[in-house]
Coordinates of C-alpha atoms in Angstrom, one line a residue:
Chain A
X93 CA 16.8 10.4 -23.6
X94 CA 16.8 12.5 -20.5
X95 CA 16.8 16.1 -19.4
X96 CA 19.0 16.6 -16.4
X97 CA 17.0 19.6 -15.2
X98 CA 13.7 17.7 -15.5
X99 CA 15.2 14.7 -13.7
X100 CA 16.4 17.0 -10.9
X101 CA 12.8 18.3 -10.5
X102 CA 11.5 14.8 -10.5
X103 CA 14.3 13.7 -8.3
X104 CA 13.3 16.1 -5.6
X105 CA 10.1 14.0 -5.4
X106 CA 11.9 10.7 -5.1
X107 CA 15.6 11.0 -4.6
X108 CA 16.3 14.1 -2.5
X109 CA 14.6 12.9 0.6
X110 CA 16.5 10.3 2.5
X111 CA 13.4 9.4 4.4
X112 CA 11.8 8.1 1.2
X113 CA 8.8 10.2 1.8
X114 CA 9.8 11.4 -1.5
X115 CA 6.8 12.2 -3.5
X116 CA 5.8 14.7 -0.9
X117 CA 8.1 17.3 -2.3
X118 CA 10.1 19.1 0.4
X119 CA 12.0 21.4 -1.9
X120 CA 10.9 24.4 -3.9
X121 CA 11.5 23.5 -7.5
X122 CA 12.0 26.1 -10.2
X123 CA 9.7 26.3 -13.2
X124 CA 10.5 23.3 -15.3
X125 CA 12.0 23.6 -18.7
X126 CA 10.3 22.5 -21.9
X127 CA 9.6 18.8 -21.6
X128 CA 9.1 17.6 -25.2
X129 CA 10.7 14.3 -26.1
X130 CA 11.8 13.7 -22.5
X131 CA 11.8 10.1 -21.4
X132 CA 13.2 8.6 -18.3
X133 CA 13.7 4.9 -17.4
X134 CA 14.0 4.1 -13.7
X135 CA 15.2 0.7 -12.4
X136 CA 14.8 0.1 -8.7
X137 CA 15.5 -2.9 -6.5
X138 CA 16.0 -3.7 -2.8
X139 CA 16.9 -6.7 -0.7
X140 CA 14.9 -6.6 2.6
X141 CA 15.6 -9.0 5.4
X142 CA 13.2 -9.3 8.4
X143 CA 13.9 -11.3 11.5
X144 CA 11.5 -11.5 14.5
X145 CA 10.6 -13.5 17.5
X146 CA 7.4 -13.6 19.5
X147 CA 6.0 -15.0 22.7
X148 CA 3.4 -16.8 20.5
X149 CA 3.2 -17.9 16.9
X150 CA 1.3 -16.0 14.2
X151 CA -1.7 -16.0 13.7
X152 CA -2.1 -15.9 17.5
X153 CA -5.6 -17.4 17.3
X154 CA -5.3 -21.1 18.3
X155 CA -7.5 -22.6 15.5
X156 CA -5.6 -21.3 12.6
X157 CA -2.3 -23.1 13.0
X158 CA -1.0 -26.0 15.0
X159 CA -0.8 -23.5 17.8
X160 CA 0.8 -24.8 20.9
X161 CA 1.3 -21.5 22.6
X162 CA 5.0 -21.9 22.3
X163 CA 7.3 -19.0 21.5
X164 CA 7.9 -18.4 17.8
X165 CA 10.5 -16.9 15.5
X166 CA 10.6 -16.2 11.8
X167 CA 12.4 -14.6 8.9
X168 CA 11.5 -13.1 5.6
X169 CA 13.7 -12.2 2.7
X170 CA 11.9 -9.9 0.2
X171 CA 13.5 -8.7 -3.0
X172 CA 11.2 -6.3 -5.0
X173 CA 12.3 -5.0 -8.3
X174 CA 10.6 -2.6 -10.7
X175 CA 11.0 -0.8 -14.0
X176 CA 9.4 2.6 -14.6
X177 CA 9.2 4.5 -17.9
X178 CA 8.0 8.1 -17.8
X179 CA 7.8 10.4 -20.7
X180 CA 5.8 12.5 -23.2
X181 CA 5.3 11.1 -26.6
X182 CA 3.7 14.5 -27.5
X183 CA 3.6 17.7 -25.6
X184 CA 0.0 17.4 -24.2
X185 CA 0.2 13.8 -23.0
X186 CA 2.3 12.3 -20.2
X187 CA 2.7 8.6 -20.0
X188 CA 3.8 6.6 -16.9
X189 CA 4.5 2.9 -17.2
X190 CA 5.5 0.6 -14.3
X191 CA 6.2 -3.1 -14.0
X192 CA 7.0 -4.6 -10.6
X193 CA 7.5 -8.0 -9.2
X194 CA 9.6 -9.7 -6.6
X195 CA 10.9 -12.8 -4.8
X196 CA 10.2 -13.9 -1.3
X197 CA 11.5 -16.5 1.1
X198 CA 9.7 -16.8 4.4
X199 CA 9.8 -19.1 7.4
X200 CA 8.2 -19.3 10.8
X201 CA 8.9 -21.8 13.6
X202 CA 6.5 -22.4 16.5
X203 CA 8.2 -24.8 18.9
X204 CA 9.0 -27.9 16.8
X205 CA 6.7 -27.0 14.0
X206 CA 7.9 -25.0 11.0
X207 CA 6.4 -23.6 7.8
X208 CA 8.2 -22.1 4.9
X209 CA 7.6 -20.8 1.4
X210 CA 9.8 -19.4 -1.3
X211 CA 9.3 -18.2 -4.9
X212 CA 8.0 -15.4 -7.1
X213 CA 5.4 -13.0 -5.9
X214 CA 2.5 -11.5 -7.8
X215 CA 3.4 -8.9 -10.3
X216 CA 1.9 -5.5 -10.8
X217 CA 1.6 -3.7 -14.1
X218 CA 0.5 0.0 -14.2
X219 CA 0.0 2.6 -16.9
X220 CA -1.2 6.1 -16.5
X221 CA -1.9 8.8 -19.1
X222 CA -2.3 12.4 -18.2
X223 CA -3.6 15.1 -20.5
X224 CA -1.8 18.4 -20.0
X225 CA -3.3 20.4 -22.9
X226 CA -6.0 22.3 -20.9
X227 CA -4.9 25.0 -18.5
X228 CA -6.5 24.7 -15.1
X229 CA -7.3 21.0 -15.2
X230 CA -5.1 17.9 -15.8
X231 CA -7.3 14.7 -16.2
X232 CA -5.7 11.3 -15.9
X233 CA -6.6 7.7 -16.5
X234 CA -4.8 4.7 -14.9
X235 CA -5.1 1.1 -15.8
X236 CA -3.5 -1.5 -13.4
X237 CA -3.1 -5.2 -13.2
X238 CA -2.1 -7.7 -10.5
X239 CA -0.8 -10.8 -12.3
X240 CA -1.1 -14.0 -10.3
X241 CA 2.6 -15.1 -10.5
X242 CA 2.8 -15.9 -6.8
X243 CA 1.7 -18.8 -4.6
X244 CA -1.7 -18.8 -3.1
X245 CA -1.9 -22.3 -1.7
X246 CA 0.4 -23.3 1.2
X247 CA -0.7 -26.7 2.4
X248 CA 0.1 -28.2 5.7
X249 CA 2.3 -26.3 8.1
X250 CA 3.7 -24.2 5.3
X251 CA 0.7 -21.8 5.8
X252 CA 2.8 -20.6 8.8
X253 CA 5.1 -18.9 6.4
X254 CA 2.6 -16.1 6.1
X255 CA 3.8 -13.5 8.6
X256 CA 2.3 -10.7 10.6
X257 CA 1.9 -7.6 8.4
X258 CA 3.0 -5.5 11.4
X259 CA 6.4 -7.3 11.4
X260 CA 7.1 -8.1 7.8
X261 CA 6.2 -6.5 4.5
X262 CA 4.5 -9.4 2.8
X263 CA 1.6 -11.0 4.6
X264 CA 0.6 -13.2 1.6
X265 CA 2.4 -14.2 -1.5
X266 CA -0.2 -14.2 -4.2
X267 CA -3.9 -13.9 -5.2
X268 CA -5.9 -13.8 -8.4
X269 CA -5.9 -11.7 -11.5
X270 CA -7.0 -8.2 -10.4
X271 CA -7.9 -5.5 -12.8
X272 CA -8.1 -1.9 -11.6
X273 CA -9.0 1.4 -13.3
X274 CA -8.8 4.9 -12.0
X275 CA -10.1 8.2 -13.5
X276 CA -9.2 11.5 -11.9
X277 CA -8.1 15.0 -12.3
X278 CA -5.7 17.5 -10.9
X279 CA -7.0 21.1 -10.5
X280 CA -4.1 23.5 -10.0
X281 CA -5.8 26.4 -8.2
X282 CA -2.4 28.2 -8.1
X283 CA 1.1 26.9 -9.1
X284 CA 1.6 25.5 -5.6
X285 CA -2.0 24.5 -4.6
X286 CA -3.4 21.4 -6.3
X287 CA -6.8 19.8 -5.6
X288 CA -7.3 16.3 -6.8
X289 CA -10.4 14.0 -7.2
X290 CA -10.5 10.5 -8.5
X291 CA -12.6 7.3 -8.5
X292 CA -11.2 3.8 -8.9
X293 CA -12.7 0.3 -9.3
X294 CA -10.8 -2.9 -8.7
X295 CA -12.2 -6.2 -10.1
X296 CA -10.6 -9.0 -8.1
X297 CA -10.2 -12.4 -9.5
X298 CA -10.7 -15.8 -7.8
X299 CA -7.9 -18.0 -6.6
X300 CA -7.4 -21.2 -4.6
X301 CA -6.6 -21.1 -0.9
X302 CA -6.4 -23.6 1.9
X303 CA -9.9 -24.4 3.1
X304 CA -9.4 -24.7 6.8
X305 CA -6.8 -25.4 9.5
X306 CA -6.9 -28.3 11.9
X307 CA -5.0 -28.2 15.2
X308 CA -2.0 -30.5 14.9
X309 CA -2.3 -30.9 11.2
X310 CA -2.3 -27.5 9.6
X311 CA -3.9 -26.2 6.5
X312 CA -5.9 -28.7 4.6
X313 CA -8.4 -28.9 1.7
X314 CA -8.8 -26.2 -0.9
X315 CA -11.3 -23.4 -1.3
X316 CA -12.0 -21.3 -4.3
X317 CA -11.9 -17.8 -2.8
X318 CA -13.4 -15.0 -4.8
X319 CA -12.7 -11.7 -3.1
X320 CA -15.0 -8.8 -3.3
X321 CA -14.6 -6.1 -5.9
X322 CA -13.8 -2.6 -4.6
X323 CA -15.0 0.9 -5.5
X324 CA -13.0 3.9 -4.0
X325 CA -13.6 7.6 -4.1
X326 CA -10.7 10.0 -3.4
X327 CA -10.4 13.7 -2.7
X328 CA -7.3 15.5 -1.6
X329 CA -5.1 18.6 -1.8
X330 CA -1.4 19.5 -1.8
X331 CA -0.2 22.9 -0.9
X332 CA 3.4 24.3 -0.8
X333 CA 3.9 27.4 1.3
X334 CA 7.5 28.4 1.2
X335 CA 9.5 25.7 2.9
X336 CA 6.4 23.9 4.1
X337 CA 4.3 21.4 2.1
X338 CA 0.9 20.2 3.3
X339 CA -1.0 17.3 1.9
X340 CA -4.4 16.1 3.0
X341 CA -6.7 13.4 1.5
X342 CA -9.7 11.3 2.3
X343 CA -11.2 8.1 0.8
X344 CA -14.4 6.2 0.9
X345 CA -14.4 2.5 -0.1
X346 CA -17.2 0.0 -0.6
X347 CA -16.8 -3.6 -1.4
X348 CA -18.9 -6.5 -2.7
X349 CA -19.2 -10.0 -1.2
X350 CA -16.4 -12.4 -0.9
X351 CA -17.3 -16.0 -1.6
X352 CA -15.8 -19.4 -0.8
X353 CA -16.6 -22.0 -3.4
X354 CA -19.4 -19.8 -4.7
X355 CA -21.1 -19.3 -1.3
X356 CA -21.2 -15.8 0.3
X357 CA -18.6 -15.7 3.1
X358 CA -18.4 -12.1 4.2
X359 CA -18.6 -8.5 2.9
X360 CA -16.2 -6.0 4.4
X361 CA -17.8 -2.9 5.7
X362 CA -17.4 0.4 4.0
X363 CA -14.1 2.1 4.8
X364 CA -13.1 5.7 5.4
X365 CA -9.5 6.9 5.6
X366 CA -7.9 10.3 6.2
X367 CA -4.3 11.1 5.6
X368 CA -2.2 14.2 6.4
X369 CA 1.4 15.0 5.5
X370 CA 3.6 17.8 6.7
X371 CA 7.0 18.2 5.0
X372 CA 9.3 21.0 6.1
X373 CA 12.7 22.1 4.8
X374 CA 14.5 23.6 7.8
X375 CA 17.7 24.4 6.0
X376 CA 19.4 23.5 2.8
X377 CA 20.7 20.4 4.5
X378 CA 17.9 19.5 6.9
X379 CA 14.3 18.4 6.1
X380 CA 11.7 16.5 7.9
X381 CA 8.3 14.7 7.1
X382 CA 5.5 13.7 9.4
X383 CA 2.7 11.5 8.0
X384 CA -0.5 10.6 9.9
X385 CA -3.3 8.4 8.8
X386 CA -6.5 7.0 10.2
X387 CA -8.9 4.4 8.9
X388 CA -12.3 3.2 10.0
X389 CA -14.5 0.3 8.7
X390 CA -18.2 0.0 9.1
X391 CA -19.6 -3.3 10.3
X392 CA -19.0 -6.4 8.1
X393 CA -21.8 -8.6 6.7
X394 CA -21.1 -12.2 7.8
X395 CA -22.6 -15.6 7.7
X396 CA -25.1 -16.3 10.5
X397 CA -23.4 -18.5 13.1
X398 CA -26.5 -20.4 14.1
X399 CA -28.3 -22.2 12.7
X400 CA -27.7 -23.6 9.2
X401 CA -28.5 -23.5 6.3
X402 CA -25.4 -21.9 4.9
X403 CA -26.7 -20.2 1.8
X404 CA -28.9 -17.7 3.6
X405 CA -28.0 -14.1 2.8
X406 CA -25.2 -12.5 4.8
X407 CA -26.2 -10.7 7.9
X408 CA -24.8 -7.5 9.4
X409 CA -22.7 -8.4 12.4
X410 CA -23.9 -7.3 15.8
X411 CA -20.8 -5.4 16.7
X412 CA -18.1 -4.0 14.5
X413 CA -15.2 -6.5 14.3
X414 CA -12.9 -4.2 12.5
X415 CA -10.2 -2.1 14.0
X416 CA -9.8 1.6 13.7
X417 CA -6.2 2.0 12.7
X418 CA -4.0 5.0 13.4
X419 CA -0.5 5.3 12.0
X420 CA 2.1 8.0 12.3
X421 CA 5.4 8.1 10.5
X422 CA 8.3 10.5 11.2
X423 CA 11.5 10.9 9.4
X424 CA 14.2 13.5 9.1
X425 CA 17.0 13.9 6.6
X426 CA 20.5 15.5 6.8
X427 CA 22.2 16.0 3.5
X428 CA 25.9 16.6 2.8
X429 CA 27.1 16.3 -0.7
X430 CA 26.2 12.9 -2.2
X431 CA 25.4 11.6 1.3
X432 CA 22.0 11.6 3.1
X433 CA 21.1 10.1 6.3
X434 CA 18.5 10.5 9.1
X435 CA 16.3 8.8 11.7
X436 CA 13.0 7.0 11.1
X437 CA 10.2 6.3 13.5
X438 CA 6.6 5.0 13.3
X439 CA 3.7 4.2 15.6
X440 CA 0.7 2.1 14.7
X441 CA -2.3 1.5 16.9
X442 CA -5.2 -0.9 16.2
X443 CA -7.9 -0.2 18.8
X444 CA -9.2 -3.8 18.6
X445 CA -8.1 -6.9 16.8
X446 CA -11.3 -8.7 16.1
X447 CA -14.7 -9.8 17.3
X448 CA -14.8 -12.2 20.2
X449 CA -17.9 -14.4 20.1
X450 CA -17.7 -15.5 23.8
X451 CA -18.1 -12.1 25.4
X452 CA -19.6 -10.3 22.5
X453 CA -16.9 -7.8 22.9
X454 CA -14.0 -6.6 20.9
X455 CA -10.6 -8.3 21.6
X456 CA -8.0 -5.9 22.8
X457 CA -5.7 -3.5 21.0
X458 CA -2.4 -4.0 19.3
X459 CA 0.3 -1.5 19.2
X460 CA 3.4 -1.4 17.0
X461 CA 6.5 0.9 17.4
X462 CA 9.5 1.1 15.1
X463 CA 12.6 3.2 15.2
X464 CA 15.7 3.2 12.9
X465 CA 17.5 5.1 10.3
X466 CA 18.1 5.4 6.6
X467 CA 21.0 6.5 4.4
X468 CA 21.6 7.2 0.7
X469 CA 24.7 7.7 -1.4
X470 CA 24.7 9.0 -4.9
X471 CA 27.4 7.2 -6.7
X472 CA 26.8 9.2 -9.9
X473 CA 24.0 11.4 -11.1
X474 CA 22.2 8.4 -12.4
X475 CA 22.8 5.8 -9.6
X476 CA 22.0 6.0 -5.9
X477 CA 22.5 3.4 -3.2
X478 CA 20.0 3.2 -0.3
X479 CA 20.0 1.5 3.1
X480 CA 17.6 1.3 5.9
X481 CA 17.5 -0.5 9.3
X482 CA 14.5 -0.5 11.8
X483 CA 13.7 -2.3 15.0
X484 CA 10.0 -3.1 15.7
X485 CA 8.1 -3.8 18.9
X486 CA 4.5 -5.0 18.9
X487 CA 2.1 -5.9 21.8
X488 CA -1.2 -7.6 21.3
X489 CA -3.3 -7.6 24.4
X490 CA -5.0 -10.7 25.8
X491 CA -8.4 -12.1 24.7
X492 CA -10.7 -14.6 26.4
X493 CA -11.6 -18.2 25.5
X494 CA -13.5 -18.7 22.2
X495 CA -16.5 -20.6 21.0
X496 CA -15.8 -22.8 18.0
X497 CA -18.5 -24.5 15.9
X498 CA -20.1 -26.9 16.5
X499 CA -19.5 -26.3 20.2
X500 CA -21.6 -23.8 22.0
X501 CA -19.6 -23.2 25.1
X502 CA -16.1 -21.6 25.3
X503 CA -13.2 -24.0 24.8
X504 CA -10.9 -23.8 27.7
X505 CA -7.4 -22.6 26.8
X506 CA -8.5 -21.1 23.5
X507 CA -8.0 -17.6 24.8
X508 CA -4.9 -15.7 23.8
X509 CA -2.6 -14.2 26.4
X510 CA -0.6 -11.0 25.8
X511 CA 1.7 -11.4 22.8
X512 CA 4.9 -9.5 22.6
X513 CA 7.0 -9.5 19.5
X514 CA 10.2 -7.9 18.4
X515 CA 11.8 -7.7 15.0
X516 CA 14.5 -6.2 12.8
X517 CA 14.3 -5.0 9.3
X518 CA 17.4 -4.4 7.2
X519 CA 17.2 -3.1 3.6
X520 CA 19.8 -2.4 0.9
X521 CA 18.9 -1.1 -2.5
X522 CA 19.8 0.8 -5.6
X523 CA 17.9 3.1 -8.0
X524 CA 19.2 4.0 -11.4
X525 CA 17.7 6.6 -13.8
X526 CA 18.7 6.3 -17.4
Chain B
X94 CA 8.9 34.5 -54.4
X95 CA 10.5 32.2 -51.8
X96 CA 10.0 34.9 -49.2
X97 CA 6.4 35.1 -50.0
X98 CA 5.9 31.3 -49.7
X99 CA 7.8 31.2 -46.4
X100 CA 5.6 34.0 -45.1
X101 CA 2.4 32.2 -46.2
X102 CA 3.6 28.9 -44.5
X103 CA 4.4 30.8 -41.4
X104 CA 1.0 32.5 -41.3
X105 CA -0.8 29.2 -41.8
X106 CA 1.2 27.5 -39.1
X107 CA 0.5 30.3 -36.7
X108 CA -3.2 30.0 -37.5
X109 CA -3.2 26.4 -36.3
X110 CA -1.4 27.2 -33.1
X111 CA -3.6 27.7 -30.0
X112 CA -2.4 30.1 -27.4
X113 CA -1.5 27.1 -25.0
X114 CA 0.3 25.3 -27.7
X115 CA 2.3 28.4 -28.6
X116 CA 3.9 28.3 -25.2
X117 CA 6.7 26.1 -24.0
X118 CA 5.1 23.0 -22.4
X119 CA 5.2 22.5 -18.6
X120 CA 6.0 19.1 -17.2
X121 CA 2.7 18.9 -15.3
X122 CA 0.5 21.4 -17.2
X123 CA -0.6 24.9 -16.4
X124 CA -2.9 26.7 -14.1
X125 CA -6.0 28.5 -15.5
X126 CA -3.8 31.7 -15.5
X127 CA -1.3 29.9 -17.7
X128 CA 1.5 29.4 -15.2
X129 CA 3.4 26.1 -14.9
X130 CA 2.1 23.9 -12.0
X131 CA 4.6 22.8 -9.3
X132 CA 5.6 19.5 -11.0
X133 CA 6.6 17.4 -8.0
X134 CA 3.5 18.5 -6.1
X135 CA 1.2 17.6 -9.0
X136 CA 2.9 14.3 -9.6
X137 CA 2.6 13.4 -5.9
X138 CA -1.1 14.2 -5.9
X139 CA -1.8 12.1 -8.9
X140 CA 0.2 9.1 -7.6
X141 CA -1.6 9.4 -4.2
X142 CA -5.0 9.4 -6.0
X143 CA -4.1 6.3 -8.0
X144 CA -2.7 4.3 -5.1
X145 CA -5.5 5.2 -2.7
X146 CA -8.2 4.2 -5.2
X147 CA -6.4 0.8 -5.9
X148 CA -5.8 -0.2 -2.3
X149 CA -6.7 -3.8 -3.0
X150 CA -5.1 -4.1 -6.4
X151 CA -2.4 -6.3 -4.8
X152 CA -1.6 -7.9 -1.5
X153 CA 2.1 -7.4 -2.3
X154 CA 2.4 -3.7 -3.1
X155 CA 0.9 -0.6 -4.4
X156 CA 1.8 0.3 -8.1
X157 CA 4.9 2.2 -7.1
X158 CA 8.6 1.8 -7.0
X159 CA 10.0 -0.2 -4.1
X160 CA 11.7 3.0 -2.8
X161 CA 8.3 4.6 -2.5
X162 CA 6.7 1.8 -0.3
X163 CA 7.1 3.7 2.9
X164 CA 5.4 6.8 1.4
X165 CA 2.5 4.9 -0.2
X166 CA 2.1 1.9 2.0
X167 CA -1.4 0.6 2.5
X168 CA -2.5 0.0 6.1
X169 CA -4.0 -3.5 6.4
X170 CA -6.8 -3.8 8.9
X171 CA -6.5 -7.4 10.0
X172 CA -3.4 -9.5 9.8
X173 CA -4.8 -12.2 7.6
X174 CA -8.1 -13.3 9.3
X175 CA -11.7 -12.2 9.5
X176 CA -14.4 -13.4 11.8
X177 CA -16.7 -15.6 9.7
X178 CA -19.1 -18.0 11.4
X179 CA -18.6 -20.8 8.9
X180 CA -20.5 -23.9 10.0
X181 CA -19.3 -25.9 7.1
X182 CA -15.7 -25.4 8.4
X183 CA -14.4 -26.7 11.6
X184 CA -13.1 -23.3 12.5
X185 CA -14.6 -20.0 13.5
X186 CA -12.0 -17.9 11.8
X187 CA -11.5 -18.2 8.1
X188 CA -8.6 -17.0 5.9
X189 CA -9.1 -13.5 4.6
X190 CA -8.2 -12.8 1.0
X191 CA -5.3 -10.5 1.9

């Protein structure tokens, strides 16, 4: 069922790096052995607990929730689990299958008002086939599904259960049936320099969502939300130079209109991302990885604020309401026998959080820091336990009073002051390869 | 006679074998020069290409194992809202899909 040597080679991509930056290989791997009839089943699950408190509830904008401006606190328990089967039915084809789902329980309290949700999350199915029979190019095709097994409708104050994605892993619990396909190819220029190009399309299905929020009442009504479909082009390279591995990539994404109840609502601007990874093996026991990424959106197309009718075509917004997002992750790993541990740190900066209609300016930035550590212990060659703990700090700068339809002047008190949040993440998990 | 038959079968089999197939397979294929590609590197590049071209496949996660979330996490731009001037709604901000 399994080749130990092959698993060690693969393991260097997933298991050997305690920082979990694993698929960026940090160790030089010897030429692999013949791989015919090799199959590996991987089972992986974690239990993640998030606890946070903030000077203001989330979302911080006053119209979205029964927002009183009171301090807030929240928790989230997230238990993802996945099964992965990788193998080669014949020499020239590699097949990778993945099924992933999870459970969530989330709660947020703002003063005396609370919202909570619990249950299954959406499930992801993925299959990838790679053709290895042609020297110099390895084409692959991937077919992916998001199955709508999670909740999309959280009426009343339960909509508060959705958390800030900068503090918790899961910002929403479900959406529609999404179907995604990717075609691409690896071009190995040398044994240790690989150039990759791919194109992917995601057809996103419609789902029901709360229609609007009323202060003091919460989410009400129901909207059929049909999110835009997405086309993405990708180019990248990976290069191993001795103990150093460098990876760089860029993407371009364009999206179709999102509709509410069949009416155009908005169309996200085209998005550009750039990502770089440096992984370095200092000694046999010490390694480190730094990942940096940047994303930029062009302007959105939105509904015209004034005047009606509603069904006019979307218009390009006057100013770009999207943030440029910069993120840097750092981790280091010390390995001794079956034990690995090391520090983790990350920094995330959004240069603006949204469009402010009062001042025709961008609202201020948001910054997130995190620091913590991770550890791994290999019980056997097949089973490894994992643990991680992180503390997070976020600061969202103040924004001025807002205009809300049908009013035409700013509503006093609708501005948002500086919002500070702090939170903990603790995670325990296990991974088994059979 | 048996030796002759075995020799013929061997020659026919060899005739069907391409040069690539005649070599031991590599886990992630070969370079144009015929050398085995660095397998973890090729695997990481393929996975990155799939995840990055399916950024909006799911609000929950990319199509990877939970242990790989930190490596392949998708950066979300807005925490759940988008500015939409929706006059048929009593709010300025409307829920974003994800």
